[in-house]
mmCIF file of C-alpha atoms and ligand atoms in Angstrom:
data_model
loop_
_atom_site.group_PDB
_atom_site.id
_atom_site.type_symbol
_atom_site.label_atom_id
_atom_site.label_comp_id
_atom_site.label_asym_id
_atom_site.label_seq_id
_atom_site.Cartn_x
_atom_site.Cartn_y
_atom_site.Cartn_z
ATOM 1 C CA MET A 1 -32.772 20.456 -6.851
ATOM 2 C CA VAL A 2 -32.248 17.552 -4.670
ATOM 3 C CA ASP A 3 -29.280 17.599 -2.333
ATOM 4 C CA PHE A 4 -28.168 14.016 -3.023
ATOM 5 C CA SER A 5 -25.556 14.269 -0.267
ATOM 6 C CA LEU A 6 -28.276 14.309 2.270
ATOM 7 C CA LEU A 7 -29.428 10.868 0.793
ATOM 8 C CA ALA A 8 -26.033 9.394 0.939
ATOM 9 C CA ALA A 9 -25.396 6.790 3.665
ATOM 10 C CA GLY A 10 -24.002 7.916 7.052
ATOM 11 C CA GLY A 11 -20.294 8.411 6.476
ATOM 12 C CA ILE A 12 -20.122 9.137 2.799
ATOM 13 C CA LYS A 13 -20.844 12.830 2.704
ATOM 14 C CA ASP A 14 -17.743 13.714 4.929
ATOM 15 C CA LEU A 15 -15.428 11.464 2.608
ATOM 16 C CA GLN A 16 -13.039 13.035 0.086
ATOM 17 C CA PRO A 17 -12.433 10.851 -3.010
ATOM 18 C CA TYR A 18 -9.057 9.022 -3.027
ATOM 19 C CA GLN A 19 -6.636 11.203 -5.036
ATOM 20 C CA PRO A 20 -4.338 9.018 -7.187
ATOM 21 C CA GLY A 21 -0.961 10.037 -8.467
ATOM 22 C CA LYS A 22 -1.308 12.097 -11.505
ATOM 23 C CA PRO A 23 -1.311 9.821 -14.729
ATOM 24 C CA ILE A 24 1.336 10.562 -17.402
ATOM 25 C CA GLU A 25 -1.270 11.110 -20.027
ATOM 26 C CA GLU A 26 -2.978 13.800 -17.917
ATOM 27 C CA LEU A 27 0.092 15.810 -17.634
ATOM 28 C CA GLU A 28 0.978 15.351 -21.308
ATOM 29 C CA ARG A 29 -2.523 16.677 -22.176
ATOM 30 C CA GLU A 30 -2.244 19.585 -19.649
ATOM 31 C CA LEU A 31 1.272 20.761 -20.342
ATOM 32 C CA GLY A 32 1.800 19.286 -23.825
ATOM 33 C CA ILE A 33 5.170 17.879 -22.661
ATOM 34 C CA LYS A 34 6.691 14.627 -23.624
ATOM 35 C CA HIS A 35 9.274 12.291 -21.761
ATOM 36 C CA ILE A 36 7.418 12.334 -18.541
ATOM 37 C CA ILE A 37 8.484 10.276 -15.681
ATOM 38 C CA LYS A 38 6.113 9.155 -13.046
ATOM 39 C CA LEU A 39 7.464 8.739 -9.474
ATOM 40 C CA ALA A 40 4.080 9.058 -7.737
ATOM 41 C CA SER A 41 2.176 5.750 -7.171
ATOM 42 C CA ASN A 42 4.898 3.317 -5.808
ATOM 43 C CA GLU A 43 4.605 1.272 -9.020
ATOM 44 C CA ASN A 44 7.290 -1.015 -10.168
ATOM 45 C CA PRO A 45 9.563 0.865 -12.644
ATOM 46 C CA LEU A 46 10.943 -2.341 -14.269
ATOM 47 C CA GLY A 47 7.854 -2.619 -16.392
ATOM 48 C CA PRO A 48 5.983 -6.026 -16.661
ATOM 49 C CA SER A 49 7.751 -9.442 -16.270
ATOM 50 C CA PRO A 50 8.179 -11.046 -19.577
ATOM 51 C CA LYS A 51 6.923 -14.442 -18.186
ATOM 52 C CA VAL A 52 3.906 -12.628 -16.926
ATOM 53 C CA LEU A 53 3.171 -11.049 -20.344
ATOM 54 C CA GLU A 54 3.540 -14.283 -22.102
ATOM 55 C CA ALA A 55 1.199 -16.163 -19.820
ATOM 56 C CA LEU A 56 -1.399 -13.264 -20.263
ATOM 57 C CA ARG A 57 -1.260 -13.768 -24.053
ATOM 58 C CA GLY A 58 -2.097 -17.460 -23.456
ATOM 59 C CA GLY A 59 -4.819 -16.530 -20.927
ATOM 60 C CA LEU A 60 -6.849 -14.203 -23.363
ATOM 61 C CA LYS A 61 -8.606 -17.196 -24.984
ATOM 62 C CA ASN A 62 -10.404 -17.814 -21.595
ATOM 63 C CA ILE A 63 -11.972 -14.368 -21.006
ATOM 64 C CA THR A 64 -15.375 -15.572 -21.931
ATOM 65 C CA ARG A 65 -15.334 -17.713 -18.807
ATOM 66 C CA TYR A 66 -15.782 -16.581 -15.149
ATOM 67 C CA PRO A 67 -12.602 -16.502 -13.321
ATOM 68 C CA ASP A 68 -11.662 -19.258 -10.746
ATOM 69 C CA GLY A 69 -9.414 -18.194 -7.873
ATOM 70 C CA PHE A 70 -8.751 -22.008 -6.930
ATOM 71 C CA ASP A 71 -5.200 -22.024 -8.438
ATOM 72 C CA LEU A 72 -3.907 -18.850 -7.116
ATOM 73 C CA THR A 73 -5.170 -19.583 -3.678
ATOM 74 C CA ALA A 74 -3.416 -22.849 -3.686
ATOM 75 C CA LYS A 75 -0.322 -21.224 -4.912
ATOM 76 C CA ILE A 76 -0.213 -18.562 -2.284
ATOM 77 C CA ALA A 77 -1.083 -21.231 0.238
ATOM 78 C CA SER A 78 1.844 -23.500 -0.665
ATOM 79 C CA GLN A 79 4.353 -20.503 -1.080
ATOM 80 C CA PHE A 80 3.555 -19.083 2.302
ATOM 81 C CA ASN A 81 2.891 -22.396 4.087
ATOM 82 C CA VAL A 82 -0.590 -21.718 4.994
ATOM 83 C CA SER A 83 -3.910 -23.313 4.322
ATOM 84 C CA PRO A 84 -5.966 -22.279 1.323
ATOM 85 C CA LYS A 85 -8.930 -21.848 3.777
ATOM 86 C CA GLN A 86 -6.988 -18.867 5.383
ATOM 87 C CA ILE A 87 -6.866 -16.914 2.111
ATOM 88 C CA THR A 88 -9.154 -14.078 0.763
ATOM 89 C CA LEU A 89 -8.381 -12.794 -2.653
ATOM 90 C CA GLY A 90 -9.095 -9.073 -3.567
ATOM 91 C CA ASN A 91 -9.216 -6.808 -6.630
ATOM 92 C CA GLY A 92 -6.079 -5.397 -5.073
ATOM 93 C CA SER A 93 -5.332 -5.464 -1.388
ATOM 94 C CA ASN A 94 -7.446 -2.236 -1.191
ATOM 95 C CA GLN A 95 -10.525 -4.366 -1.758
ATOM 96 C CA VAL A 96 -9.505 -6.812 0.934
ATOM 97 C CA LEU A 97 -9.181 -3.841 3.345
ATOM 98 C CA ASN A 98 -12.714 -2.782 2.389
ATOM 99 C CA ILE A 99 -13.958 -6.249 2.839
ATOM 100 C CA ILE A 100 -12.407 -6.438 6.322
ATOM 101 C CA ALA A 101 -14.034 -3.168 7.365
ATOM 102 C CA GLN A 102 -17.439 -4.300 5.897
ATOM 103 C CA THR A 103 -17.160 -7.542 7.797
ATOM 104 C CA PHE A 104 -16.444 -5.995 11.344
ATOM 105 C CA LEU A 105 -17.495 -2.356 11.402
ATOM 106 C CA THR A 106 -20.779 -0.859 12.108
ATOM 107 C CA PRO A 107 -21.796 2.761 13.029
ATOM 108 C CA ALA A 108 -21.599 1.417 16.711
ATOM 109 C CA HIS A 109 -17.850 0.694 16.339
ATOM 110 C CA ASN A 110 -14.524 2.374 15.896
ATOM 111 C CA ALA A 111 -11.248 1.588 14.230
ATOM 112 C CA VAL A 112 -7.863 2.660 15.427
ATOM 113 C CA VAL A 113 -5.292 4.101 13.030
ATOM 114 C CA SER A 114 -2.026 6.043 13.115
ATOM 115 C CA ALA A 115 -1.658 9.618 11.936
ATOM 116 C CA HIS A 116 0.061 9.594 8.504
ATOM 117 C CA ALA A 117 -1.104 6.124 7.753
ATOM 118 C CA PHE A 118 -2.471 4.850 4.468
ATOM 119 C CA ILE A 119 -5.449 6.862 3.515
ATOM 120 C CA VAL A 120 -7.559 4.046 2.492
ATOM 121 C CA TYR A 121 -8.176 3.109 6.048
ATOM 122 C CA PRO A 122 -9.987 6.329 7.099
ATOM 123 C CA ILE A 123 -12.135 5.861 3.761
ATOM 124 C CA ALA A 124 -12.931 2.226 4.633
ATOM 125 C CA VAL A 125 -13.969 3.180 8.112
ATOM 126 C CA LYS A 126 -15.826 6.371 7.502
ATOM 127 C CA MET A 127 -17.927 5.005 4.603
ATOM 128 C CA LEU A 128 -19.541 2.508 6.968
ATOM 129 C CA GLY A 129 -20.532 5.188 9.502
ATOM 130 C CA ALA A 130 -17.914 3.727 11.984
ATOM 131 C CA ASP A 131 -15.836 6.051 14.087
ATOM 132 C CA LEU A 132 -12.265 6.539 13.262
ATOM 133 C CA LYS A 133 -9.640 6.898 16.348
ATOM 134 C CA THR A 134 -6.365 8.592 14.924
ATOM 135 C CA VAL A 135 -3.425 8.240 17.182
ATOM 136 C CA PRO A 136 -0.612 10.633 16.878
ATOM 137 C CA ALA A 137 2.485 9.355 15.266
ATOM 138 C CA LEU A 138 5.941 8.818 16.848
ATOM 139 C CA ASP A 139 8.791 10.068 14.681
ATOM 140 C CA TRP A 140 6.243 9.794 11.696
ATOM 141 C CA GLY A 141 5.719 6.168 12.396
ATOM 142 C CA HIS A 142 3.042 3.988 14.162
ATOM 143 C CA ASP A 143 3.287 4.347 18.088
ATOM 144 C CA LEU A 144 2.048 0.936 18.931
ATOM 145 C CA HIS A 145 1.782 1.491 22.710
ATOM 146 C CA ALA A 146 -0.359 4.593 22.087
ATOM 147 C CA MET A 147 -2.565 2.656 19.638
ATOM 148 C CA ALA A 148 -2.911 -0.226 22.189
ATOM 149 C CA ASN A 149 -3.911 2.279 24.737
ATOM 150 C CA ALA A 150 -6.502 3.763 22.280
ATOM 151 C CA ILE A 151 -8.420 0.512 22.034
ATOM 152 C CA ASP A 152 -11.714 0.612 23.967
ATOM 153 C CA GLU A 153 -14.730 -1.665 24.283
ATOM 154 C CA THR A 154 -16.180 -0.627 20.924
ATOM 155 C CA THR A 155 -13.011 -0.886 18.973
ATOM 156 C CA ARG A 156 -13.352 -3.786 16.222
ATOM 157 C CA ILE A 157 -10.299 -3.238 14.110
ATOM 158 C CA VAL A 158 -6.770 -1.773 14.287
ATOM 159 C CA PHE A 159 -5.090 -0.964 10.987
ATOM 160 C CA ILE A 160 -1.245 -1.076 10.903
ATOM 161 C CA ALA A 161 0.735 -0.546 7.724
ATOM 162 C CA ASN A 162 4.083 -2.091 8.010
ATOM 163 C CA PRO A 163 5.990 -0.522 6.214
ATOM 164 C CA ASN A 164 3.585 2.458 6.088
ATOM 165 C CA ASN A 165 2.697 4.449 3.202
ATOM 166 C CA PRO A 166 3.564 7.459 2.753
ATOM 167 C CA THR A 167 6.179 7.617 5.390
ATOM 168 C CA GLY A 168 8.066 4.384 4.718
ATOM 169 C CA THR A 169 8.422 3.927 8.460
ATOM 170 C CA TRP A 170 8.201 0.460 10.086
ATOM 171 C CA ASN A 171 7.624 -1.595 13.336
ATOM 172 C CA SER A 172 9.831 -4.412 14.201
ATOM 173 C CA GLY A 173 8.810 -8.021 14.793
ATOM 174 C CA SER A 174 9.117 -7.659 18.480
ATOM 175 C CA GLU A 175 7.158 -4.411 18.608
ATOM 176 C CA ILE A 176 4.396 -6.045 16.666
ATOM 177 C CA HIS A 177 4.427 -9.096 18.807
ATOM 178 C CA ASN A 178 4.295 -7.042 22.027
ATOM 179 C CA PHE A 179 1.481 -5.200 20.507
ATOM 180 C CA MET A 180 -0.553 -8.407 19.745
ATOM 181 C CA GLN A 181 -0.164 -9.556 23.234
ATOM 182 C CA ARG A 182 -1.913 -6.363 24.514
ATOM 183 C CA VAL A 183 -4.753 -6.416 21.955
ATOM 184 C CA PRO A 184 -7.976 -8.064 23.301
ATOM 185 C CA ALA A 185 -8.808 -11.145 21.571
ATOM 186 C CA HIS A 186 -12.060 -9.734 20.054
ATOM 187 C CA VAL A 187 -10.267 -6.941 18.146
ATOM 188 C CA ILE A 188 -9.191 -7.496 14.551
ATOM 189 C CA VAL A 189 -5.570 -6.428 13.830
ATOM 190 C CA VAL A 190 -4.866 -5.755 10.054
ATOM 191 C CA LEU A 191 -1.286 -5.828 9.350
ATOM 192 C CA ASP A 192 -1.054 -4.327 5.973
ATOM 193 C CA GLU A 193 2.282 -5.568 4.336
ATOM 194 C CA ALA A 194 1.898 -4.150 0.672
ATOM 195 C CA TYR A 195 5.648 -3.314 0.635
ATOM 196 C CA THR A 196 7.089 -6.369 2.593
ATOM 197 C CA GLU A 197 8.918 -7.729 -0.438
ATOM 198 C CA TYR A 198 11.197 -4.703 -0.390
ATOM 199 C CA VAL A 199 12.355 -4.827 3.208
ATOM 200 C CA THR A 200 16.130 -5.645 3.834
ATOM 201 C CA THR A 201 16.151 -4.622 7.457
ATOM 202 C CA ALA A 202 16.880 -7.470 9.871
ATOM 203 C CA GLU A 203 14.531 -6.431 12.680
ATOM 204 C CA TYR A 204 11.544 -6.515 10.418
ATOM 205 C CA GLU A 205 9.402 -9.621 10.525
ATOM 206 C CA SER A 206 6.271 -10.366 8.488
ATOM 207 C CA GLY A 207 3.078 -10.991 10.560
ATOM 208 C CA PHE A 208 2.694 -14.391 8.872
ATOM 209 C CA SER A 209 4.638 -16.066 11.672
ATOM 210 C CA LEU A 210 2.184 -14.687 14.308
ATOM 211 C CA LEU A 211 -0.800 -16.101 12.522
ATOM 212 C CA GLY A 212 -0.846 -19.392 14.199
ATOM 213 C CA GLN A 213 -0.870 -17.592 17.587
ATOM 214 C CA TYR A 214 -3.316 -14.990 16.961
ATOM 215 C CA PRO A 215 -6.743 -15.869 15.264
ATOM 216 C CA ASN A 216 -7.556 -12.043 15.425
ATOM 217 C CA LEU A 217 -4.736 -11.263 13.103
ATOM 218 C CA ILE A 218 -5.081 -10.585 9.336
ATOM 219 C CA VAL A 219 -2.198 -10.007 7.130
ATOM 220 C CA THR A 220 -2.632 -8.210 3.824
ATOM 221 C CA ARG A 221 -0.391 -8.554 0.785
ATOM 222 C CA THR A 222 -0.351 -7.079 -2.841
ATOM 223 C CA PHE A 223 0.782 -7.942 -6.242
ATOM 224 C CA SER A 224 0.849 -4.318 -7.196
ATOM 225 C CA LYS A 225 4.317 -3.307 -5.964
ATOM 226 C CA ALA A 226 7.327 -5.616 -6.173
ATOM 227 C CA TYR A 227 5.321 -8.253 -8.415
ATOM 228 C CA GLY A 228 4.679 -5.284 -10.830
ATOM 229 C CA LEU A 229 0.995 -6.038 -11.423
ATOM 230 C CA ALA A 230 -0.637 -2.731 -10.089
ATOM 231 C CA GLY A 231 -2.839 -2.373 -13.192
ATOM 232 C CA LEU A 232 -4.335 -5.738 -12.978
ATOM 233 C CA ARG A 233 -5.540 -5.365 -9.453
ATOM 234 C CA VAL A 234 -4.824 -8.305 -7.198
ATOM 235 C CA GLY A 235 -3.997 -8.695 -3.622
ATOM 236 C CA PHE A 236 -4.941 -11.071 -0.730
ATOM 237 C CA SER A 237 -5.078 -11.503 2.909
ATOM 238 C CA VAL A 238 -4.179 -14.413 5.105
ATOM 239 C CA SER A 239 -6.017 -14.851 8.578
ATOM 240 C CA SER A 240 -7.276 -17.566 10.632
ATOM 241 C CA GLU A 241 -9.792 -19.877 8.778
ATOM 242 C CA HIS A 242 -12.654 -18.650 10.969
ATOM 243 C CA VAL A 243 -11.980 -15.013 9.937
ATOM 244 C CA ALA A 244 -11.266 -15.879 6.341
ATOM 245 C CA ASN A 245 -14.605 -17.627 6.232
ATOM 246 C CA LEU A 246 -16.434 -14.480 7.265
ATOM 247 C CA LEU A 247 -14.360 -12.319 4.851
ATOM 248 C CA ASN A 248 -15.186 -14.754 1.979
ATOM 249 C CA ARG A 249 -18.973 -14.232 2.638
ATOM 250 C CA VAL A 250 -18.684 -10.477 2.090
ATOM 251 C CA ARG A 251 -16.322 -10.949 -0.936
ATOM 252 C CA GLU A 252 -18.204 -10.550 -4.129
ATOM 253 C CA PRO A 253 -18.077 -13.923 -6.410
ATOM 254 C CA PHE A 254 -15.432 -13.504 -9.225
ATOM 255 C CA ASN A 255 -13.884 -10.267 -7.640
ATOM 256 C CA VAL A 256 -10.411 -10.865 -9.118
ATOM 257 C CA ASN A 257 -10.350 -11.185 -13.022
ATOM 258 C CA SER A 258 -8.961 -14.138 -14.871
ATOM 259 C CA LEU A 259 -5.863 -12.337 -16.410
ATOM 260 C CA ALA A 260 -4.978 -10.937 -12.776
ATOM 261 C CA LEU A 261 -5.272 -14.387 -11.319
ATOM 262 C CA LEU A 262 -3.143 -15.897 -13.944
ATOM 263 C CA ALA A 263 -0.535 -13.140 -13.869
ATOM 264 C CA ALA A 264 -0.236 -13.252 -9.993
ATOM 265 C CA GLN A 265 0.538 -17.093 -10.169
ATOM 266 C CA VAL A 266 3.224 -16.553 -12.735
ATOM 267 C CA ALA A 267 4.576 -13.645 -10.721
ATOM 268 C CA LEU A 268 4.858 -15.737 -7.508
ATOM 269 C CA ASP A 269 7.199 -18.055 -9.481
ATOM 270 C CA ASP A 270 9.127 -15.380 -11.049
ATOM 271 C CA HIS A 271 11.884 -15.130 -8.602
ATOM 272 C CA ASP A 272 14.210 -13.466 -10.893
ATOM 273 C CA TYR A 273 11.886 -10.524 -11.429
ATOM 274 C CA LEU A 274 11.322 -10.131 -7.776
ATOM 275 C CA GLU A 275 15.005 -10.069 -7.025
ATOM 276 C CA LYS A 276 15.675 -7.675 -9.835
ATOM 277 C CA SER A 277 12.855 -5.320 -8.241
ATOM 278 C CA LYS A 278 14.311 -5.491 -4.877
ATOM 279 C CA LYS A 279 18.007 -4.771 -5.970
ATOM 280 C CA LEU A 280 16.953 -1.898 -8.185
ATOM 281 C CA ASN A 281 14.824 -0.473 -5.105
ATOM 282 C CA THR A 282 17.622 -0.832 -2.566
ATOM 283 C CA GLU A 283 20.178 0.873 -5.036
ATOM 284 C CA GLY A 284 17.582 3.662 -6.074
ATOM 285 C CA MET A 285 16.933 4.420 -2.367
ATOM 286 C CA LYS A 286 20.592 4.761 -1.730
ATOM 287 C CA GLN A 287 20.809 7.153 -4.734
ATOM 288 C CA PHE A 288 18.029 9.282 -3.322
ATOM 289 C CA GLU A 289 19.457 9.517 0.142
ATOM 290 C CA GLU A 290 22.824 10.381 -1.069
ATOM 291 C CA GLY A 291 21.239 13.170 -3.443
ATOM 292 C CA PHE A 292 19.013 14.408 -0.578
ATOM 293 C CA ARG A 293 22.296 14.532 1.617
ATOM 294 C CA GLN A 294 24.207 16.542 -0.911
ATOM 295 C CA MET A 295 21.224 19.107 -1.138
ATOM 296 C CA GLY A 296 21.025 19.267 2.663
ATOM 297 C CA LEU A 297 17.430 17.943 2.538
ATOM 298 C CA ARG A 298 15.944 15.951 5.396
ATOM 299 C CA TRP A 299 13.960 12.759 4.666
ATOM 300 C CA ILE A 300 12.162 10.009 6.637
ATOM 301 C CA PRO A 301 14.193 6.868 6.522
ATOM 302 C CA SER A 302 12.111 4.422 4.418
ATOM 303 C CA ILE A 303 12.274 0.547 4.023
ATOM 304 C CA ALA A 304 9.608 0.549 1.209
ATOM 305 C CA ASN A 305 9.837 1.598 -2.454
ATOM 306 C CA PHE A 306 9.405 5.422 -1.958
ATOM 307 C CA ILE A 307 10.862 8.118 0.219
ATOM 308 C CA ALA A 308 9.291 11.249 1.830
ATOM 309 C CA VAL A 309 11.519 14.228 1.611
ATOM 310 C CA GLU A 310 11.062 17.283 3.650
ATOM 311 C CA PHE A 311 11.303 20.843 2.533
ATOM 312 C CA GLN A 312 10.660 22.837 5.702
ATOM 313 C CA ARG A 313 8.164 24.765 3.688
ATOM 314 C CA GLU A 314 4.953 23.939 1.742
ATOM 315 C CA ALA A 315 5.878 21.523 -0.852
ATOM 316 C CA MET A 316 3.128 21.953 -3.308
ATOM 317 C CA PRO A 317 5.013 24.842 -5.416
ATOM 318 C CA LEU A 318 7.958 22.483 -5.690
ATOM 319 C CA TYR A 319 5.646 19.716 -6.817
ATOM 320 C CA ASN A 320 4.244 22.095 -9.458
ATOM 321 C CA LYS A 321 7.834 23.041 -10.751
ATOM 322 C CA LEU A 322 8.780 19.424 -10.913
ATOM 323 C CA LEU A 323 5.562 18.734 -13.056
ATOM 324 C CA HIS A 324 6.606 21.527 -15.477
ATOM 325 C CA LYS A 325 10.029 19.496 -15.863
ATOM 326 C CA GLY A 326 8.046 16.454 -16.583
ATOM 327 C CA ILE A 327 8.451 14.765 -13.270
ATOM 328 C CA ILE A 328 5.439 13.606 -11.373
ATOM 329 C CA THR A 329 5.848 13.092 -7.580
ATOM 330 C CA ARG A 330 3.199 12.857 -4.834
ATOM 331 C CA PRO A 331 2.232 15.732 -2.525
ATOM 332 C CA ILE A 332 1.016 14.420 0.830
ATOM 333 C CA ALA A 333 -0.697 17.415 2.419
ATOM 334 C CA MET A 334 -3.822 15.139 2.761
ATOM 335 C CA TYR A 335 -1.709 12.851 4.978
ATOM 336 C CA GLY A 336 -1.094 15.923 7.299
ATOM 337 C CA MET A 337 2.479 16.292 5.612
ATOM 338 C CA PRO A 338 2.218 19.649 3.801
ATOM 339 C CA ASN A 339 6.018 20.007 3.688
ATOM 340 C CA HIS A 340 6.846 16.678 2.295
ATOM 341 C CA LEU A 341 6.790 15.114 -1.160
ATOM 342 C CA ARG A 342 6.538 11.368 -1.513
ATOM 343 C CA ILE A 343 8.871 10.180 -4.240
ATOM 344 C CA SER A 344 8.627 6.443 -5.607
ATOM 345 C CA ILE A 345 11.928 4.875 -6.415
ATOM 346 C CA GLY A 346 12.427 4.738 -10.136
ATOM 347 C CA LEU A 347 15.080 3.488 -12.653
ATOM 348 C CA PRO A 348 18.512 4.916 -11.923
ATOM 349 C CA GLU A 349 18.219 7.417 -14.787
ATOM 350 C CA GLU A 350 14.717 8.456 -13.609
ATOM 351 C CA ASN A 351 16.067 8.915 -9.977
ATOM 352 C CA GLU A 352 18.827 10.947 -11.399
ATOM 353 C CA ARG A 353 16.567 13.154 -13.427
ATOM 354 C CA CYS A 354 14.455 13.859 -10.362
ATOM 355 C CA LEU A 355 17.286 14.773 -8.256
ATOM 356 C CA SER A 356 18.909 17.123 -10.654
ATOM 357 C CA ALA A 357 15.462 18.777 -11.335
ATOM 358 C CA LEU A 358 15.109 19.254 -7.581
ATOM 359 C CA LYS A 359 18.491 20.717 -7.387
ATOM 360 C CA GLU A 360 17.896 23.232 -10.112
ATOM 361 C CA ILE A 361 14.464 24.181 -8.557
ATOM 362 C CA LEU A 362 15.852 24.706 -5.075
HETATM 363 C C1 PLP B 1 0.197 0.602 2.445
HETATM 364 C C2 PLP B 1 -0.839 0.221 1.380
HETATM 365 N N1 PLP B 1 -1.549 -0.837 1.405
HETATM 366 C C3 PLP B 1 -2.390 -1.054 0.460
HETATM 367 C C4 PLP B 1 -2.204 -0.691 -0.764
HETATM 368 C C5 PLP B 1 -3.308 -0.918 -1.904
HETATM 369 O O1 PLP B 1 -2.631 -1.571 -2.995
HETATM 370 P P1 PLP B 1 -3.468 -2.512 -3.983
HETATM 371 O O2 PLP B 1 -4.934 -2.136 -3.896
HETATM 372 O O3 PLP B 1 -2.893 -2.009 -5.195
HETATM 373 O O4 PLP B 1 -3.025 -3.861 -3.641
HETATM 374 C C6 PLP B 1 -1.417 0.419 -0.971
HETATM 375 C C7 PLP B 1 -1.171 1.047 -2.398
HETATM 376 O O5 PLP B 1 -0.540 2.090 -2.528
HETATM 377 C C8 PLP B 1 -0.538 0.846 0.145
HETATM 378 O O6 PLP B 1 0.401 1.730 0.035
#
């Protein structure tokens, strides 16, 4: 028998497949229960925007044609006041992260990440055989001083999630700016802003305002969270034109499908939906914090659409008990956080059901 892992490219054999949140249908099949709620993948609990659904119906007639990203690129450019030449579209921002890694990393280089940071960064780095330098976290968040110190002559990329998943922690605008000043001009900094739309904290700033100053900065965004399009897979990055030009050489042609492109365009104009998503999230976050306070549980303060709650013992048995009550949350032991569960903010009634189930179990 051939051991195919010996044939796999350099970094592949040490990788673990990404573990997604458990799908509702899978739990239905396994336990035969109904009325399941999923608070496991930081999806938008509102359901799709009616305006997006209507546009998608109209877009179906074009599926025989290859997609054309021109209109979405132009819309992103005008909405965020950048040039279309600075934009790279992705099949989810996850694909953009992979494109960035493919563009700049080789087995002779390393990338710097924080402990407890989004797990796709280690996958993107290791699959290319590049080295991963993981910097210990500070209060569960990114320690940007230590990350700047970790940069060496073979560092090509630093990944920063702001806010971070699964911790919900964040770095202020001035922290990011100070960090950028310390980073050598040849090191690419990826500022992953997948959850930026949810943020209400005044000291937080998007990296968009720094792009003019730092040609080595790439900001990534997604339509999967606040815009409610996770299933369609669409995200993008904004960078200097020079860097975008390189990324777009690696990007496969037609990497975002026509329905996703259309939905994202409509979503960018659907300000009501975005406002509703944000308000629901802010209220839901308060609901969870209050519930945890009443139960005497500790949590990591989060500015995203999920919250990591701590049990001071292994969380997996609690996760399983919640599953039996039809509630899917996210164990995050693979993020080095075995005592936490990450819970996505849902509808008020879903949050309530999750909190009362936790109360019963504890
Ligand atoms: C921090 C962060 N970045 C990027 C992504 C990727 O999202 P998508 O590929 O759906 O755009 C996620 C998804 O969970 C995330 O948490």
